[in-house]
Coordinates of C-alpha atoms in Angstrom, one line a residue:
Chain W
M1 CA -19.5 -25.6 -0.5
Y2 CA -16.4 -23.8 -1.8
I3 CA -12.7 -24.4 -2.1
G4 CA -10.3 -21.7 -0.8
I5 CA -6.6 -21.7 -1.6
D6 CA -4.1 -19.5 0.3
L7 CA -1.1 -19.4 -2.0
G8 CA 1.9 -18.3 0.2
G9 CA 5.6 -18.1 -0.3
T10 CA 5.9 -21.1 2.1
N11 CA 2.8 -23.2 1.7
I12 CA -0.1 -23.8 -0.7
A13 CA -2.8 -24.1 1.9
G14 CA -6.3 -25.2 0.8
G15 CA -9.6 -25.9 2.4
L16 CA -13.2 -27.1 1.9
V17 CA -15.3 -24.2 3.2
N18 CA -19.0 -24.3 3.8
D19 CA -21.5 -21.5 2.8
E20 CA -21.0 -19.9 6.3
G21 CA -17.3 -19.6 5.9
V22 CA -16.4 -22.5 8.2
I23 CA -13.4 -24.6 7.0
V24 CA -14.5 -28.3 7.2
M25 CA -11.2 -29.8 5.8
K26 CA -7.7 -28.6 5.1
K27 CA -4.8 -29.8 2.9
S28 CA -1.4 -28.1 2.6
V29 CA 1.8 -28.7 0.6
P30 CA 5.0 -26.7 0.5
T31 CA 5.2 -24.1 -2.2
L32 CA 8.8 -24.5 -3.1
T33 CA 8.8 -21.5 -5.3
E34 CA 12.3 -22.1 -6.7
R35 CA 10.8 -24.8 -8.9
G36 CA 9.1 -22.1 -11.0
S37 CA 5.4 -21.4 -11.7
E38 CA 4.4 -24.5 -13.7
A39 CA 5.3 -26.9 -10.9
V40 CA 3.6 -24.7 -8.3
I41 CA 0.5 -24.5 -10.4
E42 CA 0.5 -28.3 -10.8
D43 CA 0.5 -28.6 -7.0
I44 CA -2.3 -26.1 -6.6
A45 CA -4.4 -28.2 -8.9
H46 CA -3.4 -31.2 -6.9
V47 CA -4.5 -29.6 -3.6
I48 CA -7.8 -28.7 -5.2
Q49 CA -8.4 -32.2 -6.6
M50 CA -7.5 -33.7 -3.2
L51 CA -10.1 -31.6 -1.5
I52 CA -12.7 -32.4 -4.2
D53 CA -12.0 -36.1 -3.7
A54 CA -11.9 -36.1 0.0
N55 CA -15.2 -34.2 0.3
T56 CA -17.7 -36.4 2.3
S57 CA -20.5 -33.9 2.4
N58 CA -23.5 -34.3 0.1
Q59 CA -22.8 -30.7 -1.1
K60 CA -20.2 -30.6 -3.9
P61 CA -17.9 -27.6 -4.1
I62 CA -19.2 -25.1 -6.7
A63 CA -16.2 -22.7 -7.1
V64 CA -12.6 -22.1 -6.2
G65 CA -11.2 -18.9 -4.7
I66 CA -7.4 -18.2 -4.6
G67 CA -5.6 -15.6 -2.7
I68 CA -2.1 -14.8 -4.1
P69 CA 0.7 -12.6 -2.7
G70 CA 0.6 -10.4 -5.8
V71 CA -1.7 -8.9 -8.4
S72 CA -3.9 -10.6 -11.0
D73 CA -5.9 -9.5 -14.0
P74 CA -9.6 -9.6 -13.1
I75 CA -10.7 -10.7 -16.6
T76 CA -8.1 -13.3 -17.7
G77 CA -6.9 -14.5 -14.3
D78 CA -3.3 -14.0 -15.4
V79 CA -0.7 -12.9 -12.9
P80 CA 1.3 -10.0 -14.3
V81 CA 3.6 -9.8 -11.3
C82 CA 4.0 -11.5 -8.0
I83 CA 7.3 -10.5 -6.6
N84 CA 7.3 -12.9 -3.6
L85 CA 6.9 -15.9 -5.9
N86 CA 9.1 -14.4 -8.7
W87 CA 6.3 -14.8 -11.1
Y88 CA 5.9 -12.5 -14.2
N89 CA 3.0 -12.9 -16.7
V90 CA 1.9 -16.3 -15.4
P91 CA -1.4 -17.6 -16.9
L92 CA -2.5 -19.0 -13.5
R93 CA -6.2 -19.4 -14.1
R94 CA -5.9 -20.7 -17.6
R95 CA -3.4 -23.4 -16.5
L96 CA -5.6 -24.4 -13.6
Q97 CA -8.7 -24.5 -15.7
E98 CA -7.1 -27.1 -17.9
Q99 CA -7.3 -29.5 -15.0
I100 CA -10.1 -28.2 -12.8
D101 CA -13.7 -28.0 -14.0
L102 CA -15.0 -25.4 -11.5
P103 CA -15.1 -21.6 -11.8
I104 CA -11.9 -20.1 -10.4
F105 CA -11.6 -16.6 -8.9
I106 CA -8.2 -15.1 -8.1
D107 CA -7.3 -12.0 -6.1
N108 CA -4.7 -10.5 -3.8
D109 CA -4.3 -12.3 -0.5
A110 CA -5.1 -9.2 1.5
T111 CA -8.3 -8.7 -0.5
V112 CA -9.5 -12.2 0.3
A113 CA -8.4 -11.7 3.9
G114 CA -10.7 -8.6 3.8
V115 CA -13.6 -10.8 2.5
A116 CA -13.0 -13.2 5.5
E117 CA -13.0 -10.3 7.9
F118 CA -16.0 -8.4 6.5
E119 CA -18.2 -11.3 5.5
I120 CA -17.4 -13.8 8.2
A121 CA -16.0 -12.0 11.3
Q122 CA -18.1 -8.8 10.9
E123 CA -21.0 -10.7 9.5
G124 CA -21.5 -8.4 6.5
R125 CA -22.6 -5.4 8.5
Y126 CA -20.2 -3.0 6.8
K127 CA -20.5 -2.1 3.1
N128 CA -17.6 0.4 3.0
A129 CA -14.7 -0.9 4.9
V130 CA -10.9 -1.3 4.7
L131 CA -8.7 -4.0 6.2
L132 CA -5.0 -3.1 6.6
T133 CA -2.8 -6.1 7.4
L134 CA 0.3 -5.0 9.3
G135 CA 2.8 -7.8 9.0
T136 CA 6.1 -8.2 7.2
G137 CA 4.6 -5.9 4.6
I138 CA 1.3 -4.0 4.6
G139 CA -1.6 -5.4 2.6
S140 CA -5.1 -4.0 2.2
G141 CA -8.6 -5.3 1.4
I142 CA -11.0 -2.5 0.3
M143 CA -14.7 -2.9 0.2
I144 CA -16.9 -0.3 -1.4
D145 CA -20.6 -0.5 -1.6
G146 CA -20.4 -4.2 -0.6
K147 CA -17.9 -5.2 -3.3
M148 CA -14.1 -5.8 -3.0
V149 CA -12.1 -3.4 -5.1
S150 CA -9.1 -4.6 -7.0
G151 CA -9.2 -2.1 -9.8
H152 CA -9.5 -2.1 -13.5
H153 CA -6.2 -3.9 -14.2
G154 CA -6.2 -5.8 -10.9
I155 CA -3.3 -3.8 -9.4
G156 CA -5.3 -1.8 -6.9
S157 CA -5.8 -2.4 -3.2
E158 CA -2.0 -2.3 -2.6
F159 CA -2.3 0.4 0.0
G160 CA 1.1 -0.5 1.6
H161 CA 2.7 0.9 -1.5
T162 CA 1.1 4.3 -1.3
I163 CA 3.8 7.0 -0.6
V164 CA 3.3 8.9 2.6
G165 CA 6.7 10.6 3.3
E166 CA 10.5 10.2 2.8
N167 CA 12.3 7.4 4.5
F168 CA 16.0 6.5 5.2
Y169 CA 15.7 3.3 3.1
T170 CA 13.9 2.4 -0.1
C171 CA 11.0 -0.1 -0.4
N172 CA 11.7 -3.3 -2.3
C173 CA 9.1 -2.1 -4.8
G174 CA 11.7 0.6 -5.8
H175 CA 9.8 3.6 -4.3
N176 CA 10.9 5.7 -1.4
G177 CA 8.3 6.5 1.2
C178 CA 5.9 3.6 0.9
L179 CA 3.6 3.2 4.0
E180 CA 5.0 -0.3 4.5
T181 CA 8.5 1.1 5.0
F182 CA 7.2 3.0 8.0
S183 CA 4.5 0.9 9.6
S184 CA 5.2 -2.8 9.0
S185 CA 7.2 -5.2 11.3
T186 CA 10.1 -5.0 8.7
A187 CA 9.9 -1.2 9.0
I188 CA 10.1 -1.0 12.8
I189 CA 12.9 -3.6 12.9
K190 CA 14.9 -1.7 10.3
Y191 CA 14.3 1.6 12.1
M192 CA 15.4 0.2 15.5
R193 CA 18.6 -1.3 14.0
H194 CA 19.3 1.9 12.2
R195 CA 19.0 4.0 15.4
I196 CA 21.1 1.5 17.4
N197 CA 23.8 0.4 14.9
D198 CA 24.2 3.6 12.9
E199 CA 23.3 6.3 15.5
G200 CA 24.3 4.6 18.8
A201 CA 20.9 4.8 20.4
Q202 CA 20.3 2.7 23.6
S203 CA 17.4 0.3 24.1
D204 CA 16.4 -2.6 26.3
V205 CA 15.5 -4.4 23.1
V206 CA 19.3 -5.1 22.5
A207 CA 19.4 -7.3 25.6
M208 CA 16.1 -9.0 24.7
A209 CA 17.7 -9.8 21.3
D210 CA 20.7 -11.4 23.1
G211 CA 22.9 -8.5 22.3
N212 CA 22.5 -8.9 18.6
T213 CA 20.3 -6.5 16.7
A214 CA 20.0 -9.1 13.9
N215 CA 17.6 -11.0 16.3
I216 CA 15.2 -8.1 16.9
N217 CA 11.6 -8.8 16.0
G218 CA 8.4 -6.8 16.1
E219 CA 7.1 -8.5 19.3
M220 CA 10.2 -7.5 21.2
I221 CA 9.8 -3.8 20.1
F222 CA 6.2 -3.7 21.2
K223 CA 7.0 -5.5 24.5
A224 CA 9.8 -2.9 25.2
A225 CA 7.5 0.0 24.2
M226 CA 4.8 -1.2 26.6
N227 CA 7.5 -1.3 29.3
G228 CA 8.4 2.3 28.6
D229 CA 11.7 1.8 26.7
L230 CA 12.3 5.2 25.1
L231 CA 13.7 4.1 21.8
A232 CA 11.0 1.4 21.4
V233 CA 8.3 4.0 22.2
E234 CA 9.8 6.4 19.6
T235 CA 9.8 3.5 17.1
I236 CA 6.1 2.6 17.7
D237 CA 5.2 6.3 17.6
R238 CA 6.9 6.7 14.2
L239 CA 5.0 3.6 13.0
V240 CA 1.7 5.2 14.3
K241 CA 2.5 8.7 12.8
Y242 CA 2.8 7.4 9.2
L243 CA 0.0 4.8 9.6
A244 CA -2.3 7.6 10.7
I245 CA -1.2 9.6 7.6
G246 CA -2.1 6.6 5.4
M247 CA -5.4 6.2 7.2
I248 CA -6.4 9.9 6.9
N249 CA -5.5 9.6 3.2
L250 CA -7.9 6.6 3.0
V251 CA -10.5 8.8 4.7
A252 CA -9.9 11.7 2.3
T253 CA -10.2 9.3 -0.6
L254 CA -12.8 6.7 0.2
D255 CA -14.2 7.7 3.6
P256 CA -14.9 4.1 4.8
E257 CA -17.3 3.4 7.7
I258 CA -14.6 1.3 9.5
I259 CA -10.8 0.6 9.1
L260 CA -9.7 -2.7 10.6
L261 CA -6.1 -3.4 11.6
G262 CA -5.0 -7.0 11.1
G263 CA -1.8 -8.9 10.6
G264 CA 0.9 -9.8 13.1
L265 CA 1.4 -6.3 14.6
S266 CA -2.3 -6.1 15.4
M267 CA -1.7 -8.6 18.2
A268 CA -0.5 -5.6 20.1
G269 CA -4.2 -4.8 20.5
D270 CA -5.4 -1.8 22.5
F271 CA -1.8 -0.5 23.0
L272 CA -1.5 0.0 19.2
L273 CA -5.2 0.8 18.6
N274 CA -5.3 3.7 21.2
K275 CA -2.2 5.3 19.7
V276 CA -3.6 5.0 16.2
V277 CA -7.0 6.4 17.0
A278 CA -5.4 9.4 18.8
A279 CA -3.0 10.1 15.9
L280 CA -5.8 9.8 13.3
H281 CA -8.2 12.2 15.2
E282 CA -5.3 14.6 15.5
L283 CA -5.2 14.7 11.7
K284 CA -8.8 15.7 11.2
Y285 CA -9.1 19.1 9.7
Y286 CA -12.3 19.8 11.4
K287 CA -12.7 18.3 14.9
A288 CA -16.4 17.5 14.7
L289 CA -15.9 15.7 11.3
P290 CA -17.5 12.3 11.2
I291 CA -14.8 9.8 10.5
A292 CA -14.2 6.0 10.2
K293 CA -14.3 3.8 13.2
V294 CA -11.0 1.9 13.8
A295 CA -10.8 -1.5 15.3
I296 CA -8.5 -4.6 15.6
A297 CA -9.5 -7.3 13.1
K298 CA -10.9 -10.5 14.6
L299 CA -9.6 -13.2 12.4
R300 CA -6.1 -14.7 12.9
N301 CA -5.1 -17.9 11.2
D302 CA -6.9 -19.5 8.3
A303 CA -8.4 -16.2 7.2
G304 CA -6.7 -16.7 3.9
I305 CA -8.4 -20.0 3.1
A306 CA -11.9 -19.0 4.3
G307 CA -11.6 -15.6 2.7
A308 CA -10.6 -17.1 -0.7
A309 CA -13.6 -19.4 -0.5
M310 CA -16.0 -16.6 0.5
Y311 CA -14.4 -14.5 -2.3
A312 CA -15.5 -17.2 -4.8
K313 CA -19.0 -17.2 -3.1
L314 CA -19.3 -13.4 -3.6
H315 CA -18.6 -13.9 -7.3
M316 CA -21.1 -16.7 -7.7
A317 CA -23.8 -14.7 -6.1
Chain G
M1 CA -35.3 17.3 -17.5
Y2 CA -33.2 18.0 -14.4
I3 CA -32.1 21.1 -12.5
G4 CA -28.4 21.5 -11.7
I5 CA -27.1 24.0 -9.2
D6 CA -23.4 24.9 -8.9
L7 CA -23.1 26.5 -5.5
G8 CA -19.8 28.5 -5.5
G9 CA -18.2 31.1 -3.3
T10 CA -19.1 33.8 -5.9
N11 CA -22.3 32.7 -7.6
I12 CA -25.2 30.4 -7.2
A13 CA -25.4 29.2 -10.8
G14 CA -28.3 27.0 -11.9
G15 CA -29.6 25.5 -15.1
L16 CA -32.4 23.4 -16.7
V17 CA -30.5 20.5 -18.2
N18 CA -32.0 17.9 -20.5
D19 CA -31.6 14.1 -20.3
E20 CA -28.4 14.3 -22.5
G21 CA -26.7 16.8 -20.2
V22 CA -27.3 19.8 -22.4
I23 CA -28.1 23.1 -20.5
V24 CA -31.2 24.6 -22.0
M25 CA -31.5 27.6 -19.7
K26 CA -29.3 29.3 -17.0
K27 CA -30.0 31.5 -14.0
S28 CA -27.4 32.9 -11.7
V29 CA -27.4 35.1 -8.6
P30 CA -24.4 36.2 -6.4
T31 CA -23.8 34.0 -3.4
L32 CA -22.9 36.8 -0.9
T33 CA -21.8 34.2 1.7
E34 CA -21.3 36.8 4.4
R35 CA -25.1 36.9 4.8
G36 CA -25.0 33.4 6.4
S37 CA -26.4 30.1 5.3
E38 CA -30.2 30.8 5.7
A39 CA -30.1 33.7 3.2
V40 CA -28.0 31.7 0.7
I41 CA -30.4 28.7 0.9
E42 CA -33.3 31.0 0.4
D43 CA -31.6 32.2 -2.8
I44 CA -30.8 28.6 -4.0
A45 CA -34.5 27.8 -3.6
H46 CA -35.3 31.0 -5.5
V47 CA -33.0 30.0 -8.4
I48 CA -34.6 26.5 -8.5
Q49 CA -38.1 28.0 -8.5
M50 CA -37.2 30.5 -11.3
L51 CA -35.9 27.6 -13.4
I52 CA -39.1 25.6 -12.8
D53 CA -41.3 28.6 -13.7
A54 CA -39.3 29.5 -16.8
N55 CA -39.3 26.0 -18.2
T56 CA -41.1 26.1 -21.6
S57 CA -40.4 22.5 -22.5
N58 CA -43.3 19.9 -22.2
Q59 CA -40.9 17.9 -19.9
K60 CA -41.0 18.9 -16.3
P61 CA -37.8 18.8 -14.2
I62 CA -37.9 15.6 -12.1
A63 CA -35.0 16.1 -9.7
V64 CA -32.4 18.7 -8.5
G65 CA -28.7 18.1 -8.2
I66 CA -26.4 20.5 -6.2
G67 CA -22.6 20.6 -6.2
I68 CA -21.2 22.3 -3.1
P69 CA -17.6 23.4 -2.3
G70 CA -17.6 21.1 0.8
V71 CA -18.8 17.9 2.1
S72 CA -22.4 16.6 2.7
D73 CA -24.0 13.7 4.5
P74 CA -25.3 11.3 1.9
I75 CA -28.3 10.3 4.0
T76 CA -29.5 13.5 5.5
G77 CA -28.2 16.1 3.0
D78 CA -26.7 18.1 5.9
V79 CA -23.5 19.9 5.3
P80 CA -21.2 19.2 8.3
V81 CA -18.5 21.5 7.0
C82 CA -18.0 23.8 4.0
I83 CA -14.9 26.0 4.7
N84 CA -15.3 28.2 1.6
L85 CA -18.8 29.2 2.6
N86 CA -18.0 29.2 6.4
W87 CA -20.8 26.7 6.9
Y88 CA -20.9 24.2 9.8
N89 CA -23.7 21.7 10.3
V90 CA -26.1 23.4 7.8
P91 CA -29.3 21.4 7.1
L92 CA -29.1 22.3 3.4
R93 CA -31.5 19.6 1.9
R94 CA -34.0 19.8 4.7
R95 CA -34.3 23.6 4.4
L96 CA -34.6 23.4 0.6
Q97 CA -37.1 20.6 0.8
E98 CA -39.5 22.9 2.8
Q99 CA -39.9 24.9 -0.4
I100 CA -39.0 22.6 -3.3
D101 CA -41.2 19.6 -4.0
L102 CA -38.6 17.6 -6.1
P103 CA -36.0 15.0 -4.9
I104 CA -32.7 16.9 -4.1
F105 CA -29.3 15.2 -4.3
I106 CA -26.2 17.0 -3.0
D107 CA -22.5 16.2 -3.4
N108 CA -19.1 17.8 -3.6
D109 CA -18.5 20.1 -6.6
A110 CA -15.6 18.0 -7.9
T111 CA -17.7 14.9 -7.7
V112 CA -20.5 16.4 -9.8
A113 CA -17.8 17.8 -12.2
G114 CA -16.6 14.1 -12.4
V115 CA -20.1 13.1 -13.4
A116 CA -20.2 15.7 -16.1
E117 CA -16.8 14.6 -17.4
F118 CA -17.5 10.8 -17.2
E119 CA -21.2 10.8 -18.2
I120 CA -21.3 13.6 -20.8
A121 CA -17.8 14.3 -22.2
Q122 CA -16.6 10.7 -22.0
E123 CA -20.1 9.3 -22.9
G124 CA -20.1 6.8 -20.0
R125 CA -17.4 4.6 -21.5
Y126 CA -15.4 4.4 -18.2
K127 CA -16.7 2.7 -15.1
N128 CA -13.5 3.2 -13.0
A129 CA -12.2 6.7 -13.4
V130 CA -10.9 9.6 -11.4
L131 CA -11.1 13.3 -12.3
L132 CA -8.5 15.6 -10.6
T133 CA -9.4 19.3 -10.8
L134 CA -6.2 21.3 -10.6
G135 CA -7.3 24.8 -9.7
T136 CA -6.9 27.1 -6.7
G137 CA -7.1 23.9 -4.8
I138 CA -7.4 20.3 -5.9
G139 CA -10.7 18.5 -6.0
S140 CA -11.5 15.0 -7.1
G141 CA -14.4 13.0 -8.6
I142 CA -14.0 9.2 -8.1
M143 CA -16.1 6.7 -10.0
I144 CA -15.9 3.0 -9.1
D145 CA -18.0 0.4 -10.9
G146 CA -20.1 3.1 -12.5
K147 CA -20.9 4.9 -9.2
M148 CA -19.5 8.1 -7.8
V149 CA -17.9 7.6 -4.4
S150 CA -18.4 10.1 -1.7
G151 CA -17.9 7.7 1.2
H152 CA -19.9 6.6 4.2
H153 CA -20.1 10.0 5.9
G154 CA -19.9 12.0 2.7
I155 CA -16.3 13.2 3.4
G156 CA -14.4 11.1 0.8
S157 CA -13.3 12.1 -2.6
E158 CA -11.2 14.9 -1.2
F159 CA -8.0 13.7 -2.9
G160 CA -6.4 17.2 -2.8
H161 CA -6.1 16.7 1.0
T162 CA -4.2 13.4 0.9
I163 CA -0.7 13.8 2.4
V164 CA 2.1 13.1 0.0
G165 CA 5.2 14.7 1.5
E166 CA 6.4 17.6 3.7
N167 CA 6.0 21.2 2.6
F168 CA 7.4 24.6 3.6
Y169 CA 3.9 25.8 4.3
T170 CA 0.8 24.3 5.9
C171 CA -2.5 23.7 4.0
N172 CA -5.5 25.8 5.1
C173 CA -7.0 22.5 6.2
G174 CA -4.4 22.5 8.9
H175 CA -2.3 19.5 7.6
N176 CA 1.2 19.7 6.3
G177 CA 1.9 18.0 3.0
C178 CA -1.5 17.9 1.3
L179 CA -1.3 17.3 -2.4
E180 CA -3.0 20.6 -3.1
T181 CA -0.1 22.5 -1.4
F182 CA 2.2 21.1 -4.1
S183 CA 0.2 20.8 -7.2
S184 CA -2.5 23.5 -7.3
S185 CA -2.2 27.0 -8.8
T186 CA -2.0 28.4 -5.2
A187 CA 0.9 25.9 -4.6
I188 CA 3.0 26.9 -7.6
I189 CA 2.4 30.6 -6.9
K190 CA 3.5 30.3 -3.3
Y191 CA 6.5 28.2 -4.2
M192 CA 7.6 30.7 -6.8
R193 CA 7.2 33.6 -4.4
H194 CA 9.1 31.7 -1.7
R195 CA 12.0 31.0 -4.0
I196 CA 12.2 34.6 -5.3
N197 CA 11.4 36.6 -2.2
D198 CA 12.9 34.4 0.5
E199 CA 15.8 32.7 -1.4
G200 CA 16.7 35.3 -4.0
A201 CA 16.0 33.1 -7.0
Q202 CA 15.8 34.8 -10.5
S203 CA 12.9 34.3 -13.0
D204 CA 11.4 36.0 -16.1
V205 CA 8.1 35.6 -14.2
V206 CA 9.0 38.7 -12.1
A207 CA 9.0 40.9 -15.2
M208 CA 5.8 39.3 -16.4
A209 CA 4.3 40.2 -13.0
D210 CA 5.4 43.9 -13.5
G211 CA 8.2 43.4 -10.9
N212 CA 5.8 42.5 -8.1
T213 CA 5.6 38.8 -7.1
A214 CA 2.1 39.5 -5.6
N215 CA 0.9 39.6 -9.2
I216 CA 2.2 36.2 -10.2
N217 CA -0.4 33.8 -11.4
G218 CA -0.4 30.2 -12.7
E219 CA -0.7 31.1 -16.3
M220 CA 2.5 33.2 -16.1
I221 CA 4.4 30.3 -14.5
F222 CA 3.4 27.9 -17.2
K223 CA 4.1 30.4 -20.0
A224 CA 7.6 31.0 -18.6
A225 CA 8.2 27.3 -18.1
M226 CA 7.3 26.7 -21.8
N227 CA 9.9 29.3 -22.7
G228 CA 12.5 27.5 -20.7
D229 CA 12.7 29.9 -17.6
L230 CA 14.7 27.7 -15.1
L231 CA 12.8 28.6 -12.0
A232 CA 9.5 28.2 -13.7
V233 CA 10.5 24.8 -15.0
E234 CA 11.7 23.8 -11.5
T235 CA 8.3 24.9 -10.1
I236 CA 6.3 22.9 -12.7
D237 CA 8.5 19.9 -12.2
R238 CA 7.9 20.1 -8.5
L239 CA 4.1 20.3 -9.1
V240 CA 4.5 17.3 -11.4
K241 CA 6.6 15.2 -9.0
Y242 CA 4.0 15.4 -6.2
L243 CA 1.0 15.1 -8.6
A244 CA 2.6 11.8 -9.9
I245 CA 3.0 10.6 -6.3
G246 CA -0.7 11.3 -5.7
M247 CA -1.6 9.5 -8.9
I248 CA 0.5 6.5 -8.1
N249 CA -1.2 6.4 -4.7
L250 CA -4.5 6.4 -6.5
V251 CA -3.3 3.6 -8.7
A252 CA -2.1 1.6 -5.7
T253 CA -5.4 2.1 -4.0
L254 CA -8.1 2.1 -6.7
D255 CA -6.3 1.3 -9.9
P256 CA -8.7 3.3 -12.2
E257 CA -8.9 2.8 -15.9
I258 CA -8.3 6.5 -16.5
I259 CA -7.2 9.6 -14.6
L260 CA -8.4 12.9 -16.1
L261 CA -6.8 16.2 -15.3
G262 CA -9.2 19.1 -15.2
G263 CA -9.4 22.6 -13.7
G264 CA -7.6 25.7 -14.7
L265 CA -4.0 24.3 -14.8
S266 CA -5.1 21.6 -17.2
M267 CA -5.3 24.4 -19.8
A268 CA -1.6 23.9 -20.1
G269 CA -2.5 20.8 -22.1
D270 CA 0.2 18.5 -23.5
F271 CA 3.0 20.4 -21.9
L272 CA 1.6 19.4 -18.5
L273 CA 0.3 16.0 -19.6
N274 CA 3.5 14.8 -21.1
K275 CA 5.5 15.6 -17.9
V276 CA 2.8 14.0 -15.7
V277 CA 2.7 10.7 -17.7
A278 CA 6.5 10.5 -17.7
A279 CA 6.7 11.0 -14.0
L280 CA 3.9 8.6 -13.3
H281 CA 5.5 5.8 -15.4
E282 CA 8.8 6.4 -13.6
L283 CA 7.0 5.5 -10.4
K284 CA 5.8 2.1 -11.5
Y285 CA 7.5 -0.6 -9.5
Y286 CA 7.4 -3.0 -12.4
K287 CA 7.8 -1.5 -15.8
A288 CA 5.3 -3.7 -17.7
L289 CA 2.6 -3.1 -15.1
P290 CA -0.7 -2.1 -16.7
I291 CA -1.6 1.3 -15.4
A292 CA -4.3 4.0 -15.8
K293 CA -4.4 6.1 -18.9
V294 CA -4.0 9.8 -18.2
A295 CA -5.7 12.5 -20.3
I296 CA -6.8 16.1 -20.1
A297 CA -10.5 16.6 -19.2
K298 CA -12.7 17.9 -21.9
L299 CA -15.3 20.0 -20.1
R300 CA -14.5 23.6 -19.2
N301 CA -17.3 26.0 -18.2
D302 CA -20.7 24.9 -17.0
A303 CA -19.5 21.5 -16.0
G304 CA -20.7 22.2 -12.5
I305 CA -24.4 22.8 -13.6
A306 CA -24.6 20.0 -16.1
G307 CA -22.7 17.6 -13.7
A308 CA -25.0 18.4 -10.8
A309 CA -28.1 17.7 -13.0
M310 CA -26.5 14.4 -14.3
Y311 CA -25.7 13.5 -10.7
A312 CA -29.4 13.8 -9.9
K313 CA -30.2 11.7 -13.0
L314 CA -27.8 9.0 -11.8
H315 CA -29.6 8.8 -8.5
M316 CA -33.1 8.7 -10.1
A317 CA -32.0 5.8 -12.4

C-alpha cells in the first residue's frame, strides 16, 4: 500500500493506493495557496495522516509519493520554484518528514501522471515513452529505459517550455516561443481572441461564446473545428503544426517508442490524433524512418494520485 | 583490449584500444563511398582483421565498437539511413558478423564521441551529460543515468536536427529551422555569404578570403569576430542565440549536469564559451534556477576510435 498526493493549485488530493495502482480511499482539502507554503505543508501532512489513520487494510502504507506543479531537487526534496503556488526554495520534504515517518518521494505532476499512464494504464509494456499533457499548459512525463527522467537538478521534463518558434505573445515563464504558447488550451484561446479581436477574423465560436470572446474555451474551438469553421480549423492546425515540431524534436533527441497525448485537449480524440500523426510524419527527414507511435492517453481523473503512489513504489523497488 | 572503428565519409579509421581508452595501434583505409556499402563493409572487416592480426599484446580484443555518421537499429545493427554514405537499409552488423567472430556494437559517431569524452576525458564523473559537436553539422552524445541514449529505434541523439526557429535556408534533412542550420560551421559560412552577397553587408572576412566569399571558413569568421568585425560578431551572436535556445531546450527536457561543446568550432574556446554561457543564463525563467554547467570538450583527434572502443566496453560490462 502507498499514499499518493496530487498537490494542485486548487486542492490537495490524496489517496491510499494499492500495489496495483488502484485508489482504495481518497481525502481532499482546498490548497488555499495564499496562506503561504508552511500552512499548505501542514495540510499535506494532515491529509497523509488522515489516510494512514483511516486505513482499514491489513497492509500498512510504506511510502508517500507527491506530484507538485513545479520542480523539486531529487536529492533534498526541496522545491526551488513552483510558480503556480508562488513557492521559492521551500524545503517540502524536510518539513513533511518532521511529521511523517514514511519515505517521501516528490516529483513534477506531469512526471507522476506519466508513471500512472505507463505503469498502470499501459501495464509497463513501454520502457521508452513520453506523455505530453495538453491542458492549460503543457507538461511532460519522460521515461527512459524504464525510469522517469527529472534531470540532475530536478528541472527537466518541462517539455512545454522548450522553444519551437516565435509567437505573438510571451510565455509566463518569460520566454518567447515555448511549445505551450502554441499548443495548450490557453494558446488556442489566446490565438482565437487575437485573430478575432485584433484582426477582425470571423468565427462561429463567437456565437458559441455568447458574443463575448472572453468566454471562449478549448472545447468550443475543437467543436467548431470539427464542424468546419475556418478560423477554428486554422487555430487547431496551428496547434498541431507546433506540437508536431515539438514531437519531432523529442524523436530527434530521445526517440521514444511511443508518445502519448493526455490532458484536457486529448479529449478531442481521433480528430486531434489523426492531424498530429499526419503532421509528425510529414516532418520525417526520411520517409521510411522508424518513428514513435502516437496515441491518446487512457487515464483521465485521479491519475495524479495513483501516479504519485506508483512513483513512490518505483523508488522503493 | 577492444577495437574501435570510426567510419567516416573520407576514411575507415580503426584502432586497438586498451581498457583505459588508450589507442595502442591504428589502421586506416579510404572509405571510397561511391563503391557502395558492400565494398565498404568488406574494408571495415579487413581493418578489424588487420588489427586483430597485428595485436602483439597478450590481451586479445574482446569486442568491436563502430561509430557511423548515421543511425542504426540497436537490436539488429542494421543501418536504416546514413545520408553521408548514401546508405539505406544496410545490414552492417550482420555482414560484418559473417567475417568477424567478436561481439559488434554500432552507434552514431557523435554518441561514441560522447563516450570518449565522458568515460575517458571526464573520467566517468558525470552520469547525466550531453556532448554537442559543433562542426560541419551538429551531432550529439546524450548520457542519462550513466548510459548513452540512442532511442528505441536508434534514431535519437540527433540534436542538431531539432527545430529551434525559422531560417533563410532549409537543412539538407529537409526541415527548416534545424539547430545545425544556425550554429554549425556550415551555418555561419552560409549566413555570412548571404549577408555579403545578397544584402551587400561589409566585413573584413572578405579580404581574409582573398575577396571571394566562396573561400570563407569558420576559423576566419571567429578570428574576425575576435577582432571586432561587426558582421562577424553578428554572425557569431546569431550562432550563439540559437545554440542557447537548443541548450535551454535540452535543460527543459533532460536537465543534464553538464553540457560539453566539442567539434571544430569549439576550438574558439573561451570566446565562444563565455558568449554561450551568458546567452543560456539569460534564457533561464527563474534566475536562481540550478542549471547545467557548460564547458569546452577536451578530446580532439582520435575521439572517434577510442570512443567506439569504449562504447563496446560499456556494452560488455
